[in-house]
XYZ file of C-alpha atoms in Angstrom:
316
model
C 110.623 57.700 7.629
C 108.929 54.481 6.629
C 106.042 53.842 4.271
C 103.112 52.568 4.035
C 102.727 52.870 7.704
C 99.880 54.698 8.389
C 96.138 54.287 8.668
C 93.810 56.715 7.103
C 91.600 57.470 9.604
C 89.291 54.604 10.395
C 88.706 53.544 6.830
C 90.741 50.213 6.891
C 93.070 52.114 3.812
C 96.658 52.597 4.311
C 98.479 55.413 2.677
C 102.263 56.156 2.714
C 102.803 59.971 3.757
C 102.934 61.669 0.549
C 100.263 61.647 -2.404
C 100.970 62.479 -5.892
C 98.542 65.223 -6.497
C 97.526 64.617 -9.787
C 96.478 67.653 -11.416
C 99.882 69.351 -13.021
C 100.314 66.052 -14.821
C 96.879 67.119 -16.913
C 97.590 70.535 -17.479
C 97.065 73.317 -15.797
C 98.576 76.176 -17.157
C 96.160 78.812 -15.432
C 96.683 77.541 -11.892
C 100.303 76.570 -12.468
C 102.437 78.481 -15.025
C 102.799 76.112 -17.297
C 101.657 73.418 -20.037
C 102.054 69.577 -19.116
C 102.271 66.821 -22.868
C 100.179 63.724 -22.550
C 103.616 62.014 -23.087
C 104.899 63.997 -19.994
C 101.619 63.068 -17.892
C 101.528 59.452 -18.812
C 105.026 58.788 -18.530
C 104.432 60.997 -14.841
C 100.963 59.302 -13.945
C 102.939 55.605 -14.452
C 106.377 57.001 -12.873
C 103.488 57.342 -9.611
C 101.475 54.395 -9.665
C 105.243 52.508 -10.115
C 107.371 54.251 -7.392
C 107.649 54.614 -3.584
C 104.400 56.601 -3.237
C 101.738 54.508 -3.072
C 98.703 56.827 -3.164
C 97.235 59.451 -6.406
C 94.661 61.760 -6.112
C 93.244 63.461 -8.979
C 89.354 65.138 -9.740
C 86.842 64.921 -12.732
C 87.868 68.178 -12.479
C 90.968 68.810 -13.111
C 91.567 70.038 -16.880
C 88.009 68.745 -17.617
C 88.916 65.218 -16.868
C 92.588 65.022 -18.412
C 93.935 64.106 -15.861
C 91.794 61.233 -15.162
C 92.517 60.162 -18.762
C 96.148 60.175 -18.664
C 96.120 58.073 -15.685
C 93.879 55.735 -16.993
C 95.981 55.293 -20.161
C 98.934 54.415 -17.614
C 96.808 52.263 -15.941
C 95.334 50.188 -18.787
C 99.276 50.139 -19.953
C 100.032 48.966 -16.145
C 97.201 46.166 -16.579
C 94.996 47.964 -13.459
C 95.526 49.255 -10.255
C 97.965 48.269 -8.438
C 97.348 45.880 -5.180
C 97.024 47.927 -2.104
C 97.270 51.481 -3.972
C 95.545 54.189 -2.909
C 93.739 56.204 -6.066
C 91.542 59.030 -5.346
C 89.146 61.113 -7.490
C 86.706 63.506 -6.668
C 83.189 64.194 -8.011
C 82.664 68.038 -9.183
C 80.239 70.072 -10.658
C 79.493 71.035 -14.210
C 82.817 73.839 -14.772
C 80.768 75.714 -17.782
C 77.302 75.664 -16.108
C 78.213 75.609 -12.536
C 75.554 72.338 -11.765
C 75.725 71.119 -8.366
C 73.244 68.318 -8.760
C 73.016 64.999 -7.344
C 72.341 64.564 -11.334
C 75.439 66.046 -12.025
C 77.878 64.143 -9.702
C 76.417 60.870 -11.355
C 77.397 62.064 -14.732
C 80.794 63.045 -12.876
C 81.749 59.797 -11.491
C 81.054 57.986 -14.652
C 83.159 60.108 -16.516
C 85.690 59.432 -14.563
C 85.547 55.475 -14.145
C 85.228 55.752 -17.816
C 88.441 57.841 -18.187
C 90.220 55.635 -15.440
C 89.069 52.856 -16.702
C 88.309 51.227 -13.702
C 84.509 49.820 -12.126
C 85.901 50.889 -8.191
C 87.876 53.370 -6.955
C 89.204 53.334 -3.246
C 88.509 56.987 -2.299
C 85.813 59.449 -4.174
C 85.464 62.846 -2.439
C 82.567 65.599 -2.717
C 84.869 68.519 -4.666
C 84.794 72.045 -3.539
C 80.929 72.223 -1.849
C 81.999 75.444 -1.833
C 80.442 76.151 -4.606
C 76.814 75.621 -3.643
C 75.060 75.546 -0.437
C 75.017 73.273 2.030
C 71.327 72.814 2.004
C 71.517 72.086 -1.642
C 74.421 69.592 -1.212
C 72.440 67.676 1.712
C 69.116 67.944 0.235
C 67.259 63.947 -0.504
C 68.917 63.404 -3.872
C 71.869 65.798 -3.605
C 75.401 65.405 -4.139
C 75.858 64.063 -0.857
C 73.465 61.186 -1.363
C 75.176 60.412 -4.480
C 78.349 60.437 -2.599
C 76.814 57.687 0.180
C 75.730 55.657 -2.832
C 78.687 55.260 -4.159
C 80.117 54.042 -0.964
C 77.128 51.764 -0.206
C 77.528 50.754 -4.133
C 81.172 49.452 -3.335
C 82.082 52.356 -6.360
C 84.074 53.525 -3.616
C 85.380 52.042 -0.203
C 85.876 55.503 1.738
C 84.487 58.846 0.868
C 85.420 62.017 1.823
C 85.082 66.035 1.331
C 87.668 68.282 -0.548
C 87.314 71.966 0.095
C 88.790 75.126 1.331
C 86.660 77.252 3.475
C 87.468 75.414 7.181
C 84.058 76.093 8.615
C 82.111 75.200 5.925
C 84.456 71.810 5.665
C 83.845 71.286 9.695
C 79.630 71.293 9.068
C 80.485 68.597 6.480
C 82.131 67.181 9.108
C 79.226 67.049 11.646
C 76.577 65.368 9.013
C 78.733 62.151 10.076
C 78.803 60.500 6.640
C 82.503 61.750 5.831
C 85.479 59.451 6.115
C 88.319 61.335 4.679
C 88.868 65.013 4.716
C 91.194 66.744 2.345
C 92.090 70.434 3.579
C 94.226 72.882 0.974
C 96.446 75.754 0.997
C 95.452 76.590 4.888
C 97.685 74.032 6.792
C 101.133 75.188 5.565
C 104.406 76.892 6.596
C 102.506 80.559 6.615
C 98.694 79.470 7.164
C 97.599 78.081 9.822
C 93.693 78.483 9.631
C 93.323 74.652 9.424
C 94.145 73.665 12.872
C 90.902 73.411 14.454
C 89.294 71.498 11.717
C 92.179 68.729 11.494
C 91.511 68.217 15.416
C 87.625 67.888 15.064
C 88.310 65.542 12.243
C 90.906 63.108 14.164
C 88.320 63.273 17.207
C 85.937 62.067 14.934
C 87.894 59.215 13.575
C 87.954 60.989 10.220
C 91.242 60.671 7.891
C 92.836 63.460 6.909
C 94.589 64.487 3.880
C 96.568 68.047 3.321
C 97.078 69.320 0.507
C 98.816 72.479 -1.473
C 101.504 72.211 1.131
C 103.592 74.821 -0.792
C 100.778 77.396 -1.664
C 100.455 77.246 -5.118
C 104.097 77.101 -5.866
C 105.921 80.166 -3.577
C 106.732 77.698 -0.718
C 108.639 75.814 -3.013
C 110.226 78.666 -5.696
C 110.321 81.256 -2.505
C 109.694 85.138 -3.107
C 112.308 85.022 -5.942
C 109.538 82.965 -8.002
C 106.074 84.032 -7.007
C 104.615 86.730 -5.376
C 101.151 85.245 -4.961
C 99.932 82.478 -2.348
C 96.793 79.988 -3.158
C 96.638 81.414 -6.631
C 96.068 84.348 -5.786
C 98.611 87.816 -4.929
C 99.751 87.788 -1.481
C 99.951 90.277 1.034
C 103.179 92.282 1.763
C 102.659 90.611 5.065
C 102.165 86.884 3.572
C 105.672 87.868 1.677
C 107.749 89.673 4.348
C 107.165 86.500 6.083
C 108.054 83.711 3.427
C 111.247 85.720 2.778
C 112.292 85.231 6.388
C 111.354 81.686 6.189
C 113.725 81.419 3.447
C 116.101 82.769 5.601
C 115.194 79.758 8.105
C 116.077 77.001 4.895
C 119.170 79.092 4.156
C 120.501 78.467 7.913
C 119.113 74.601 8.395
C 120.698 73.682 5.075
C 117.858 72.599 2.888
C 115.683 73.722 0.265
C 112.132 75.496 0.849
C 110.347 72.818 -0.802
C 111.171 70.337 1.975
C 110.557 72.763 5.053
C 106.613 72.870 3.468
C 106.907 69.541 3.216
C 107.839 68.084 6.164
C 105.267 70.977 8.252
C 103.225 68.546 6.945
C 104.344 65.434 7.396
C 105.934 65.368 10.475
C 102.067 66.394 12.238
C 100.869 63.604 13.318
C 97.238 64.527 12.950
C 97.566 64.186 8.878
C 97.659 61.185 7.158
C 99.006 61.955 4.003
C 100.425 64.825 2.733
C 99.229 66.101 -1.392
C 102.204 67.398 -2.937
C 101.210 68.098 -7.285
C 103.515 66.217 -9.500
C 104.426 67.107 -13.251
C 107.201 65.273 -13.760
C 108.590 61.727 -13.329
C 111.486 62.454 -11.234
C 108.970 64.329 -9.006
C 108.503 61.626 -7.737
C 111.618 60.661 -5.815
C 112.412 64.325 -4.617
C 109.216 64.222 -3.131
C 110.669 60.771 -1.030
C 113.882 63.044 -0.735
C 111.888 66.418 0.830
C 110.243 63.826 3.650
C 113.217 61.781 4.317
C 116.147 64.750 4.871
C 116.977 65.482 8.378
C 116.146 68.990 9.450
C 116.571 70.314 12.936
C 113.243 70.359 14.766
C 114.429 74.242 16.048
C 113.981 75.024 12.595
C 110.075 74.473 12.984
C 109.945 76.321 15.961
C 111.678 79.453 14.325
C 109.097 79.187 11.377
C 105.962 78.908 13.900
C 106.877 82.278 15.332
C 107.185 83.578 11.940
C 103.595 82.026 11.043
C 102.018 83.251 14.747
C 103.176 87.320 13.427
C 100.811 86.961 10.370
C 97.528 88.409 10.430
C 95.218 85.541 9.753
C 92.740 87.404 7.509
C 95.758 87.941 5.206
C 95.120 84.296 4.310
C 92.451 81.424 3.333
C 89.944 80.759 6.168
């Protein structure tokens, strides 16, 4: 596997196949298990705008903005971005109040330049337009407006849309103005809800980014550390069949972690794969899960396992 090798979509960006996903490194002890220092999320946030993966993504979002802010205190340490690096944030609404204005994602994206410390960032996505209506997100003025501005602005070279239900994310898709899409938690080893929407967005020249390869932690720990799947429990169903793909890692000789991985990067549909980082040496054991030989009959053993799982049992 080389990097820096592929195209994202038709933006002109290049991306190497594996993001840092930046929200453990804020803290995010409700979603994740566990509390993350600013020393720990500095010294992660420069460990990934210093190592082999050249691309962070990260949300105004994401602990309230922490995450931004630790970044930006590696990059002011780093003297700026570095050339050629792709750094993504995301414009959100209001977490306490739930505002989904085209008001709102203004005061969002200069929170976070201001916490980044930057005038430009390379990628700004719409964040979870789940959480309004479509109408209100492509009304004159709305958050998807905003978004175009930012792009016309030069704020931001390529936008994009970050979300989970797939056919909500595919009418994004159709208003045309979307480079980028980031998918989550439904293109993995067990869900496979995604597919469709990754092949409208490649037919449409979009780039596309997938993310919570390892479902919120169980595709990584197995059933021996989780019992729930995209932060939420999981079926008996969803579980029966992550303990036989453990089975699957036990026989091919490698960990979980880098079967989830490499579902993802070795489709060549996805650009880059989102894999959340809390810790320095994250970083190369991420390069380690893409680069480790596994025997492609090992993927072919898992897809029958995926094929047996009811797909309502998991995020459409």
């Amino acid at each position: 596997m080389t990097w820096n090798d592929r195209p994202l979509g038709t933006t002109g960006l290049r991306v190497t196949p594996l993001t840092v996903g930046g929200a453990p490194l804020g803290s995010m002890p409700k979603n994740f298990g566990y509390d993350v220092s600013e020393d720990q999320g500095v010294a992660t946030a420069r460990a990934a705008l210093t190592g082999p993966i050249r691309a962070l993504d990260t949300s105004s979002a994401y602990s309230a903005g922490e995450s931004e802010r630790r970044i930006g205190i590696a990059l002011r340490e780093l003297g700026g971005l570095p050339d050629g690096y792709l750094l993504s944030t995301k414009i959100s609404r209001d977490l306490t109040t739930g505002d989904f204005s085209g008001a709102e994602m203004r005061r969002s994206i200069a929170g976070s330049l201001e916490r980044l410390g930057l005038e430009q960032v390379p990628l700004v996505y719409l964040h979870d337009p789940e959480n309004t209506t479509f109408e209100a997100a492509t009304a004159p003025g709305g958050p998807l407006d905003v978004l175009r501005e930012l792009k016309d602005s030069g704020v931001a070279r390529a936008i994009g849309v970050a979300g989970g239900p797939t056919d909500l994310m595919a009418r994004y898709l159709g208003t045309g103005h979307f480079d980028v899409l980031l998918t989550h938690n439904r293109w993995t080893l067990v869900n496979r809800n995604a597919g469709a929407l990754i092949d409208l967005a490649v037919d449409r020249g979009v780039g596309v980014v997938n993310a919570a390869v390892l479902g919120g932690g169980i595709l990584a720990t197995g059933t021996g550390g989780s019992d729930r799947y995209a932060y939420r429990p999981a079926a008996p169903e969803v579980l029966d069949a992550v303990r036989r793909i453990e089975d699957v890692a036990t026989r091919a000789g490698v960990p979980l972690s880098t079967l989830a991985t490499q579902f993802s990067t070795r489709d060549p549909r996805i650009a880059t794969t989102v894999v959340g980082v809390s810790r320095p040496e994250r970083i190369e054991q991420g390069v380690t899960a893409v680069t480790t030989p596994v025997e492609p009959g090992a993927f072919d053993e898992i897809d029958a396992i995926a094929a047996s799982i009811p797909t309502d049992l998991l995020p459409a």
